[in-house]
Short mmCIF file of C-alpha atoms and ligand atoms in Angstrom, two decimals:
data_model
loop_
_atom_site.label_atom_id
_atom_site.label_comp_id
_atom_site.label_asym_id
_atom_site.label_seq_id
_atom_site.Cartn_x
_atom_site.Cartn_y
_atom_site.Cartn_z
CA UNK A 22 6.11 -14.52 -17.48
CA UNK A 23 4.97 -11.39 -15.68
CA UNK A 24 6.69 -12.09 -12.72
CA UNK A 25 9.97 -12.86 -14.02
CA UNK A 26 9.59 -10.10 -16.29
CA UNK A 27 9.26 -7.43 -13.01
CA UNK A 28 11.72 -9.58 -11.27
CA UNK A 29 14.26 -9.00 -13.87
CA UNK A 30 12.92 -5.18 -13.80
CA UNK A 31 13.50 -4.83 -10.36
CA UNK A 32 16.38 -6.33 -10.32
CA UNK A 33 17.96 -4.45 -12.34
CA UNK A 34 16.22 -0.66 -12.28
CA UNK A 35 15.08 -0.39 -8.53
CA UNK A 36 17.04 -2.85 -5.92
CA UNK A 37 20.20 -1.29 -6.85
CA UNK A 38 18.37 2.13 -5.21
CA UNK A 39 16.50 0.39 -2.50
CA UNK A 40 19.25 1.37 -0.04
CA UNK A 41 20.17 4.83 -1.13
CA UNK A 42 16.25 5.41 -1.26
CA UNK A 43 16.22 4.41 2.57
CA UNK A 44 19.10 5.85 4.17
CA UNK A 45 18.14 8.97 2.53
CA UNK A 46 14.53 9.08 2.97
CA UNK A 47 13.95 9.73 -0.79
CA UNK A 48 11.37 9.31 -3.32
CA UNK A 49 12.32 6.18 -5.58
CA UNK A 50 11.71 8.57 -8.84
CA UNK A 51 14.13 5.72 -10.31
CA UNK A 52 11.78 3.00 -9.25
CA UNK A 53 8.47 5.36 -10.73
CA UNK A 54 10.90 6.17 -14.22
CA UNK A 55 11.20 1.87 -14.47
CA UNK A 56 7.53 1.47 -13.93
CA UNK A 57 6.23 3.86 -15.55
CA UNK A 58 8.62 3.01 -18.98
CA UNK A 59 7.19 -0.62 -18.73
CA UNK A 60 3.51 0.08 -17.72
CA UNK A 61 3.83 -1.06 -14.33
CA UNK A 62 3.02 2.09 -12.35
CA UNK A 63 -0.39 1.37 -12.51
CA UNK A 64 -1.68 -2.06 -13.92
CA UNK A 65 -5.07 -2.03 -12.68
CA UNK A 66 -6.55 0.31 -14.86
CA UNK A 67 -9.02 -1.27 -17.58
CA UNK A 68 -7.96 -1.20 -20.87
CA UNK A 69 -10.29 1.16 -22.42
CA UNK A 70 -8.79 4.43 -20.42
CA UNK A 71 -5.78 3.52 -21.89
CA UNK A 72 -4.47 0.95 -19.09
CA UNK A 73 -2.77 -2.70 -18.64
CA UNK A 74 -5.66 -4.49 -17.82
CA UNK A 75 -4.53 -6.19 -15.20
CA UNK A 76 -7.01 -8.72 -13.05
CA UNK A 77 -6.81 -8.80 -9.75
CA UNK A 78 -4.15 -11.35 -9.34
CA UNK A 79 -1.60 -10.16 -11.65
CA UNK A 80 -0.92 -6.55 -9.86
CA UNK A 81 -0.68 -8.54 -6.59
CA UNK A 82 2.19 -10.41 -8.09
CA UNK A 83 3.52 -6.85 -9.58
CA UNK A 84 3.11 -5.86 -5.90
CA UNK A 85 4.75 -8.41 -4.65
CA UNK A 86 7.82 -8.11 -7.18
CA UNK A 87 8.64 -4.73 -6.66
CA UNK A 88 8.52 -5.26 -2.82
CA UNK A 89 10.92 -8.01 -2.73
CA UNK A 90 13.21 -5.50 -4.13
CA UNK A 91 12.22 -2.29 -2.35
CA UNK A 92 9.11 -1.54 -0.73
CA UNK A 93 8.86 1.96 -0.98
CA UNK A 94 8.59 1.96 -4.53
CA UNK A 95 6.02 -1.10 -4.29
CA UNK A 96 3.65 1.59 -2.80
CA UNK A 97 3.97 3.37 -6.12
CA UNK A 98 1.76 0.41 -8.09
CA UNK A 99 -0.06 -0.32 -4.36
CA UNK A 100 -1.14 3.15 -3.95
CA UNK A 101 -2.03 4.01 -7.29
CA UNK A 102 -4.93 1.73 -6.99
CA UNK A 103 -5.82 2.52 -3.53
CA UNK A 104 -6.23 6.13 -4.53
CA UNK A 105 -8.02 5.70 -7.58
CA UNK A 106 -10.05 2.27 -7.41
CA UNK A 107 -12.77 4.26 -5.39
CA UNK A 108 -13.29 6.38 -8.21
CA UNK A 109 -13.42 2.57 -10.61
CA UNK A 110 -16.03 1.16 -8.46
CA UNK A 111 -18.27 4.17 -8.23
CA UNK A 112 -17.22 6.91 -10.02
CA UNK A 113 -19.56 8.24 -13.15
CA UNK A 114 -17.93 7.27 -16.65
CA UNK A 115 -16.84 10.99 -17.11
CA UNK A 116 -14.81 10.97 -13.64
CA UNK A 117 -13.18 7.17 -14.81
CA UNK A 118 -12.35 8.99 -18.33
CA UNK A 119 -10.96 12.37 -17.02
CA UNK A 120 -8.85 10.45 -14.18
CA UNK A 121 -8.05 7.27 -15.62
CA UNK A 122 -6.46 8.52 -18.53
CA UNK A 123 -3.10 10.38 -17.06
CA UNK A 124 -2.78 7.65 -14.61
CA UNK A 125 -2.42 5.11 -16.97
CA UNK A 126 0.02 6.81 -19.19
CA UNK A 127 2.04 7.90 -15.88
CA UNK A 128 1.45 11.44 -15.95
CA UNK A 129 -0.59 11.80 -12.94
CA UNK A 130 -0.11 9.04 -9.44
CA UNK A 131 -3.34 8.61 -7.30
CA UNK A 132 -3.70 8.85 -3.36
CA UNK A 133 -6.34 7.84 -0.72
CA UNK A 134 -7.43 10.81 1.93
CA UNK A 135 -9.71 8.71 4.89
CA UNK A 136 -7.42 9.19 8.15
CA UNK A 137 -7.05 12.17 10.14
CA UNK A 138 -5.34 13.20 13.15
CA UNK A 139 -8.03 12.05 15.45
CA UNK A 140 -9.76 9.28 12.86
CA UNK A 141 -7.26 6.38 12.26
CA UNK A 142 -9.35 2.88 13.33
CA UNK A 143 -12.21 4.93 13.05
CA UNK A 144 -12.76 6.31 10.10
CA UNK A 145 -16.04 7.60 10.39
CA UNK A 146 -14.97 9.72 13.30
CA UNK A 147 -13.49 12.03 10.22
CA UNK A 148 -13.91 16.07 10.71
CA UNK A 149 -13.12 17.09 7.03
CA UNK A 150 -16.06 18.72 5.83
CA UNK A 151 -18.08 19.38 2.18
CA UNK A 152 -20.26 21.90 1.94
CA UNK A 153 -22.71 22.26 -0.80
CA UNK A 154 -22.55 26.08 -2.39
CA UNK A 155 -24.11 26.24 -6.02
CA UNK A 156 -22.50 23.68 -8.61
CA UNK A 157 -19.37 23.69 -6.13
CA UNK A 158 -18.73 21.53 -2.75
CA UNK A 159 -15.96 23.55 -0.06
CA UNK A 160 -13.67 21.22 1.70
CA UNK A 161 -11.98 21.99 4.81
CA UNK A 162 -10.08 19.86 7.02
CA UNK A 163 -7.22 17.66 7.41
CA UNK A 164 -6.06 14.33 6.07
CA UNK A 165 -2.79 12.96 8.11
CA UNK A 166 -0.57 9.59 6.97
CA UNK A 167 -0.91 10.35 3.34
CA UNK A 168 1.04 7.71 1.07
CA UNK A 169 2.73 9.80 -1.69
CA UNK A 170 1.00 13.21 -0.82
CA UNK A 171 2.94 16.17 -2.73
CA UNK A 172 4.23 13.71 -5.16
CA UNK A 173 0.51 12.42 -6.62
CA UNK A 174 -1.63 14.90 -8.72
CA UNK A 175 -4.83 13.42 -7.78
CA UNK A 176 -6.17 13.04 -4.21
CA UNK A 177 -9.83 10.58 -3.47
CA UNK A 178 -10.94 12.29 -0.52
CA UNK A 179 -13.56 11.31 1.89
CA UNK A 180 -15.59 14.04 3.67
CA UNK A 181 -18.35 14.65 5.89
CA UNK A 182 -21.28 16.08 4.12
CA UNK A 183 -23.92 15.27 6.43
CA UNK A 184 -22.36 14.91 10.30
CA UNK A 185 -26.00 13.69 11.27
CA UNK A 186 -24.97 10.46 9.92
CA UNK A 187 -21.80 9.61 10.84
CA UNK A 188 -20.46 7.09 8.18
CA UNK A 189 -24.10 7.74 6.19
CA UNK A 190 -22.77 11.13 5.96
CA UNK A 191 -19.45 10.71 4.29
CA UNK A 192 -18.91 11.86 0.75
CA UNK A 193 -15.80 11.13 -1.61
CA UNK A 194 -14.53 13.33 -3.97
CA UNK A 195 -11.54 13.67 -6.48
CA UNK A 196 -9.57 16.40 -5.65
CA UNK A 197 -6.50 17.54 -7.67
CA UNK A 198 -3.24 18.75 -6.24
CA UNK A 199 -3.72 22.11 -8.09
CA UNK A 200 -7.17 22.87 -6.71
CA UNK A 201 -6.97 26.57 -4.61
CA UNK A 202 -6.57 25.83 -0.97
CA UNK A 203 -4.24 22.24 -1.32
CA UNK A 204 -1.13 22.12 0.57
CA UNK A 205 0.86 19.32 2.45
CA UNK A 206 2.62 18.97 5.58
CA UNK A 207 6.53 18.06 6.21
CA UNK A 208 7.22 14.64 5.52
CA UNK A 209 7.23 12.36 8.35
CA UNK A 210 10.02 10.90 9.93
CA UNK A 211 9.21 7.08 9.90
CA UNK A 212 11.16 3.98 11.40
CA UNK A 213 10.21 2.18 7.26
CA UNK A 214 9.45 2.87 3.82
CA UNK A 215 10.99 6.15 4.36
CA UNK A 216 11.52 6.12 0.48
CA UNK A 217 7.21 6.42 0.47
CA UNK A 218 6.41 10.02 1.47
CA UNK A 219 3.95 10.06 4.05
CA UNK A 220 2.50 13.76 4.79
CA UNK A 221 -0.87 15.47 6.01
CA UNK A 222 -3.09 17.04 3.62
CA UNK A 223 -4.45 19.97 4.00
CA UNK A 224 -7.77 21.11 2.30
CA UNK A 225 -8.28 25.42 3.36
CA UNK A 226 -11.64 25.97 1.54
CA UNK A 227 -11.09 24.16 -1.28
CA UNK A 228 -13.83 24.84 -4.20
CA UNK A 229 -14.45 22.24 -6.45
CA UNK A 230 -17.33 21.20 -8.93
CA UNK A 231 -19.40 19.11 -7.46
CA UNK A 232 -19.14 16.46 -10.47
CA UNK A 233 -16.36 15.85 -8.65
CA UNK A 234 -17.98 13.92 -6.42
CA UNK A 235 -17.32 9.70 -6.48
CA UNK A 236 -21.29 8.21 -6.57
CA UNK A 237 -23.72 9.19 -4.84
CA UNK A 238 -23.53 12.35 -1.56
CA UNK A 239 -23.85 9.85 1.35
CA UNK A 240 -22.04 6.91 -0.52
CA UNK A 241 -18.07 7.68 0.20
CA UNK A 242 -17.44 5.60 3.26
CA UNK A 243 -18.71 2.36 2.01
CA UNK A 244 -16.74 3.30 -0.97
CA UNK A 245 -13.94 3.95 0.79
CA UNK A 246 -14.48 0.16 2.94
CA UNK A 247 -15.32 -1.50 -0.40
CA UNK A 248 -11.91 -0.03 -1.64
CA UNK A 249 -10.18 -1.51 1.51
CA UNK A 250 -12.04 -5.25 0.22
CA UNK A 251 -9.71 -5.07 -2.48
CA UNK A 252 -6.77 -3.31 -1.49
CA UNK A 253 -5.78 -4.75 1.53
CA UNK A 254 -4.55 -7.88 -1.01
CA UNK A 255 -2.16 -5.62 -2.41
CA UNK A 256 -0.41 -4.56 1.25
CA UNK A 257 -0.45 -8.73 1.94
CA UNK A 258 1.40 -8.69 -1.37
CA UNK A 259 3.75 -5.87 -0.19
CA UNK A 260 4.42 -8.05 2.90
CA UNK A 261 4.91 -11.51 0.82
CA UNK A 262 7.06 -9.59 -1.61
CA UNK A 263 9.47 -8.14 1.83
CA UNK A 264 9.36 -11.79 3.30
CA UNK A 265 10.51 -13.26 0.15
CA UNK A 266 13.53 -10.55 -0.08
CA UNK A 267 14.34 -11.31 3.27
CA UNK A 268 13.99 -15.01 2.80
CA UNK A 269 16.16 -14.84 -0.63
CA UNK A 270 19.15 -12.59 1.17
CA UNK A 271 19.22 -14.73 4.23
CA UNK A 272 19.46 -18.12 1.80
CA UNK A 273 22.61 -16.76 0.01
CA UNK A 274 23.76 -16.10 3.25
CA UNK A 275 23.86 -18.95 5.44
CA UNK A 276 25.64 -20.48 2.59
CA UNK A 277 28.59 -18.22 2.44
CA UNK A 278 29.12 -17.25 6.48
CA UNK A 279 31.22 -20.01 7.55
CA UNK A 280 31.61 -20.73 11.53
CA UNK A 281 32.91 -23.67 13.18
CA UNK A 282 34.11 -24.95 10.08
CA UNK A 283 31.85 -25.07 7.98
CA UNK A 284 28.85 -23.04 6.01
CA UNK A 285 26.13 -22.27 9.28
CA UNK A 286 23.63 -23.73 6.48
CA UNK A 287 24.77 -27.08 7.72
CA UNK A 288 23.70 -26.51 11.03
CA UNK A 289 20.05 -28.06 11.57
CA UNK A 290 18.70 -25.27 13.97
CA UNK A 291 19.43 -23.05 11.05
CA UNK A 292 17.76 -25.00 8.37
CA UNK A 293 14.91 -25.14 10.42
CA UNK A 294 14.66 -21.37 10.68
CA UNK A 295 14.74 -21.06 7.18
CA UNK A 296 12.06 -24.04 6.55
CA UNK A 297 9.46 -22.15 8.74
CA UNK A 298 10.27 -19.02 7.28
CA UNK A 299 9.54 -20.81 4.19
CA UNK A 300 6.87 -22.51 5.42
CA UNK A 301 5.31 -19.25 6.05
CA UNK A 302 5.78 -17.41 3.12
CA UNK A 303 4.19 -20.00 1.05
CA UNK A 304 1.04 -20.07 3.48
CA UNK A 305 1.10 -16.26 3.08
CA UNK A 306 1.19 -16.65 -0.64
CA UNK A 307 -2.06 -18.92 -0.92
CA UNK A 308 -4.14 -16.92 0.85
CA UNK A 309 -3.11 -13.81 -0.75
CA UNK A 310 -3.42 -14.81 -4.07
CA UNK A 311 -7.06 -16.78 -3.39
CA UNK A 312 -8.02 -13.34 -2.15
CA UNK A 313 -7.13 -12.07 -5.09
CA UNK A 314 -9.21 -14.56 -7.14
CA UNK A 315 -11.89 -12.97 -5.00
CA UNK A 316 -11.51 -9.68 -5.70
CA UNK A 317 -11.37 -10.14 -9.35
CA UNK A 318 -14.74 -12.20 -8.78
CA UNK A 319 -16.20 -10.15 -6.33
CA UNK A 320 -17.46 -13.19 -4.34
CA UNK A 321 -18.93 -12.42 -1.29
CA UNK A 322 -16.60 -13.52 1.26
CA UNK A 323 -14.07 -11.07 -0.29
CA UNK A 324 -14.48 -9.00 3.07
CA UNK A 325 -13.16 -11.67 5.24
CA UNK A 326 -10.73 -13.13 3.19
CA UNK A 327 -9.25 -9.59 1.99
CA UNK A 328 -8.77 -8.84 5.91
CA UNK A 329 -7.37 -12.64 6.51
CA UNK A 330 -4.46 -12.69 4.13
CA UNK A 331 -3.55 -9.11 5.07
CA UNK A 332 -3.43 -9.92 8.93
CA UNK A 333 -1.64 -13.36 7.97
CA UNK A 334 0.83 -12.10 5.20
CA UNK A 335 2.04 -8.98 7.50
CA UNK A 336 2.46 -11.19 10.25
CA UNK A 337 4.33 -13.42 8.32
CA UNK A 338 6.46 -10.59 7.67
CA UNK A 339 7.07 -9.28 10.27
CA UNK A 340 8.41 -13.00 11.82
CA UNK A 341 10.32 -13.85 8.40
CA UNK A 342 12.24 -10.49 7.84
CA UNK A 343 13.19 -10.34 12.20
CA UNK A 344 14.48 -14.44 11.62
CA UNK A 345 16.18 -13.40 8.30
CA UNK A 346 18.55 -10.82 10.76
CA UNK A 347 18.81 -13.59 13.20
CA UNK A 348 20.53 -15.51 10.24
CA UNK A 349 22.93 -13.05 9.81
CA UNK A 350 23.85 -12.62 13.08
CA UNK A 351 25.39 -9.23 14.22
CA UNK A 352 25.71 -8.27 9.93
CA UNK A 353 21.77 -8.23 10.27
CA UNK A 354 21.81 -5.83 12.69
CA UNK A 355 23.71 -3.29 10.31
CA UNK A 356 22.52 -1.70 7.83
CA UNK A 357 25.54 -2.71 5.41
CA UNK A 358 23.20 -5.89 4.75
CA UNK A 359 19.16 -5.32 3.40
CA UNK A 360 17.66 -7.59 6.03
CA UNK A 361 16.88 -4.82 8.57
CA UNK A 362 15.55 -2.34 6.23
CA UNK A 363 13.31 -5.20 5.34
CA UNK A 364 12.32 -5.54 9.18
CA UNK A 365 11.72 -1.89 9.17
CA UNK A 366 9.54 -2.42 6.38
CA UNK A 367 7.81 -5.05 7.28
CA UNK A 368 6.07 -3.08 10.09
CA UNK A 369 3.93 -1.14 8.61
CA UNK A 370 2.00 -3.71 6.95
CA UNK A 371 1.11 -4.97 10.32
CA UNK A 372 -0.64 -1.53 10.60
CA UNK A 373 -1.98 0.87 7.50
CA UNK A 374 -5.04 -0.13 5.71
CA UNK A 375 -6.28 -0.66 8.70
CA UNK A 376 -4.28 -2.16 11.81
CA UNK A 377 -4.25 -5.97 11.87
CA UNK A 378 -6.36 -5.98 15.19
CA UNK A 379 -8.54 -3.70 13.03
CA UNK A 380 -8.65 -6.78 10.90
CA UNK A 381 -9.57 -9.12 13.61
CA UNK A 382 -12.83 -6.87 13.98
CA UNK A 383 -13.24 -7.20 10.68
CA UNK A 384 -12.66 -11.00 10.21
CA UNK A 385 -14.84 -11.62 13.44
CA UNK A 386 -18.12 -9.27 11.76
CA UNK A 387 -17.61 -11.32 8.21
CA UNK A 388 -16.76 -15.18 9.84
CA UNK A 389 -17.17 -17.11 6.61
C1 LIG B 416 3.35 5.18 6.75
C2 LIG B 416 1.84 5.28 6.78
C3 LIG B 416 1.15 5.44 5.59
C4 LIG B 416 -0.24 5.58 5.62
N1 LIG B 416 -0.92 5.82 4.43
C5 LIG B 416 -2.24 6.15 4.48
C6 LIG B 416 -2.92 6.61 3.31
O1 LIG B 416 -2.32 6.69 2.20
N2 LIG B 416 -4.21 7.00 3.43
C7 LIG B 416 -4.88 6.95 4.60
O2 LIG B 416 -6.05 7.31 4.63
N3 LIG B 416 -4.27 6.51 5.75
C8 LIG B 416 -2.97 6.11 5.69
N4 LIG B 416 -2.33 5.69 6.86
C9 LIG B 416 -3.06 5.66 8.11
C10 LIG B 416 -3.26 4.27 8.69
O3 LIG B 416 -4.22 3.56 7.96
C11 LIG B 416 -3.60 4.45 10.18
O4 LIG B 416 -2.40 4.84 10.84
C12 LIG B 416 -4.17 3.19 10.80
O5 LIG B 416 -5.45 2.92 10.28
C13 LIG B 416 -4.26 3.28 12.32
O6 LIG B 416 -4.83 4.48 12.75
P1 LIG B 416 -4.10 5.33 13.91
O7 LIG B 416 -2.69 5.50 13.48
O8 LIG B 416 -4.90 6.53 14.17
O9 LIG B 416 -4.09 4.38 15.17
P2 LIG B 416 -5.27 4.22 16.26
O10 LIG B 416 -6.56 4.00 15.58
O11 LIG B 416 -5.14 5.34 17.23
O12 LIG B 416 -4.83 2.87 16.95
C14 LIG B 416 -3.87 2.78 18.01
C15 LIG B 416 -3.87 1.34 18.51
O13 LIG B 416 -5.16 1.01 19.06
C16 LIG B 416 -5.65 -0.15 18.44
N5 LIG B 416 -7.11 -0.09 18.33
C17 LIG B 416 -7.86 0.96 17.92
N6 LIG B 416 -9.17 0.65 17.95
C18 LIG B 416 -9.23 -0.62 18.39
C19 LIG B 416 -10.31 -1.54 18.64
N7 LIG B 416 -11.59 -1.20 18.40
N8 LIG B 416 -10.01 -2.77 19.09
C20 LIG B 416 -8.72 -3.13 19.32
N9 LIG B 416 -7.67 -2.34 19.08
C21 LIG B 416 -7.92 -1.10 18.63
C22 LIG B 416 -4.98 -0.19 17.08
O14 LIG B 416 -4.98 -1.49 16.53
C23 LIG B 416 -3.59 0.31 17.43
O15 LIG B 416 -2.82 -0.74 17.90
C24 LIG B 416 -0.94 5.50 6.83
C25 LIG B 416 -0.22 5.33 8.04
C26 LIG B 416 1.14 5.24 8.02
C27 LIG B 416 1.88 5.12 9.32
#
């Protein structure tokens, strides 16, 4: 019911922008206005700060939905838990009551701060700073690749409070678009999800309380990796949801271009394509959702399975929406058809939330 339900949504409120929303680098405010109307925008968030509810499992397949129809707006559910589930797992009740609230209703959108110019696969590399003064901590630094920076009011932001320490010494903290000293970068000029703003953050002595702070001083970068446990199922959701667009499309297709005669769905080699691609999606699918079932669980092997179905599901991807232009032939190539948007798409998957041979460390540290 859910997913037909966002299927339909999609459908009708945000696929009929997913083009516009590309060629024109936009935000999908359409897409947000939709989600937002149906409490979609954010389903994670527990019912008692005013939230859907939703387990694990069901915002992948939200995810997933919204992708297959444009995945620039699925980073709008995606992201909204990325940016705030740090301050869910360890945040004190008062920080989950004052944050939680406006992001369920859709008044406020939630981002993640960890990479920086010069700390992508490592992370604890990180320069930002917080500096104790008083009741207040001082950030300085900057945050680059920001999903939805400048659009989201609220910003989880890791920072190094002790550089003894390296990752020991990382802090995260909530800080709010409005807070003195916040300003963003120019959008950057991406190959994909161009509708997703992507821009550096930049924190110029920032002064905020220091109950702003997400658990413990010294806590924020295993925060920040336990996040990643869970998250990295919704970006293998993002990438099932863009296979499954491009697998859709290319199905139609085939069984309208005619060549030689006849529909080029009656051609073997091209049944097989679409079997593996298929084939693929559905592998993509099982371990994605039985991730899932793990995160809502929190069983211990969430950390390698987490990394596994991203790494698969991107891949997948990345081979299903490239095979779903090969179907159309030279009309794939243009952008009068979805399936290379979807290509472009598919890309990044392979590569934020950590890179997929960043996964492959990951997998190898956590073999099951
Ligand atoms: C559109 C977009 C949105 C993003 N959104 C966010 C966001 O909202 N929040 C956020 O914090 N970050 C975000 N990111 C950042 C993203 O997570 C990083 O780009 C990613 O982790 C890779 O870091 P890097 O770009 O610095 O690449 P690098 O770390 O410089 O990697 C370059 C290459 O080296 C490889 N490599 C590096 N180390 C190793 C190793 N040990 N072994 C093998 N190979 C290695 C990588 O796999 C990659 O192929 C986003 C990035 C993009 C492009």
């Amino acid at each position: 019911m859910l997913r037909d339900a966002v299927r339909s949504l999609a459908e009708a409120k945000i696929s009929p922008h997913a083009a516009a929303v590309d060629e024109e680098a936009r935000f999908p405010q359409e897409a947000l206005d939709a989600l937002v109307a149906n409490d979609l925008h954010a389903v994670h968030v527990p019912e008692q700060y005013g939230g859907a509810g939703a387990d694990a499992l069901a915002t992948v397949i939200v995810i997933e939905e919204v992708a297959r129809a444009c995945a620039s707006s699925s980073l709008i559910p995606a992201v909204n838990k990325l940016g705030s589930l740090p301050v869910l797992l360890s945040g004190s009740e008062d920080l989950k009551k004052r944050y939680m609230t406006p992001l369920a209703k859709g008044d406020a959108m939630f981002s993640y701060c960890l990479s920086e110019p010069d700390a992508g696969s490592d992370a604890a590399g990180m320069k930002t700073k917080a500096v104790r003064d008083g009741d207040h901590y001082v950030l300085n630094g900057v945050k680059r690749w920001i999903t939805n920076a400048g659009v989201s009011e609220y910003y989880t932001v890791m920072a190094v409070t002790d550089p003894t320490k390296r990752s020991k010494g990382i802090s995260a903290f909530v800080v709010e678009k409005s807070d003195e000293g916040v300003s963003f970068g120019a959008p950057e000029k991406k190959l994909g999800i161009k509708g997703s703003p992507t821009r550096e953050v930049y924190l110029d002595n920032v002064r905020i309380p220091a109950d702003r702070m997400i658990g413990e001083e010294g806590t924020g970068f295993a925060t920040a990796m336990k996040t990643l446990d869970h998250t990295r199922i919704t970006i293998a959701a993002q990438a099932l949801g863009i296979a499954q667009g491009a697998l859709d499309y290319a199905k139609g297709y085939v069984q309208e271009r005619k060549q030689f005669g006849k529909p080029i769905a009656d051609f073997q080699g091209v049944q097989f394509m679409l079997a593996d691609m298929a084939m693929k999606i559905e592998a993509a699918r099982q371990l994605t959702y039985a991730a899932a079932a793990k995160s809502e669980r929190g069983d211990s092997d969430l950390t390698f399975q987490g990394a596994a179905a991203k790494c698969f599901a991107s891949d997948v991807a990345m081979e299903v929406t490239t095979d779903a232009v090969q179907l159309l032939g030279g009309y794939g190539y243009t952008r009068d058809y979805p399936v290379e948007r979807m290509m472009r798409d598919a890309k990044i998957t392979q590569i934020y939330e950590g890179t997929n041979q960043v996964q492959r460390i990951v997998m190898a540290r956590n073999l099951p």
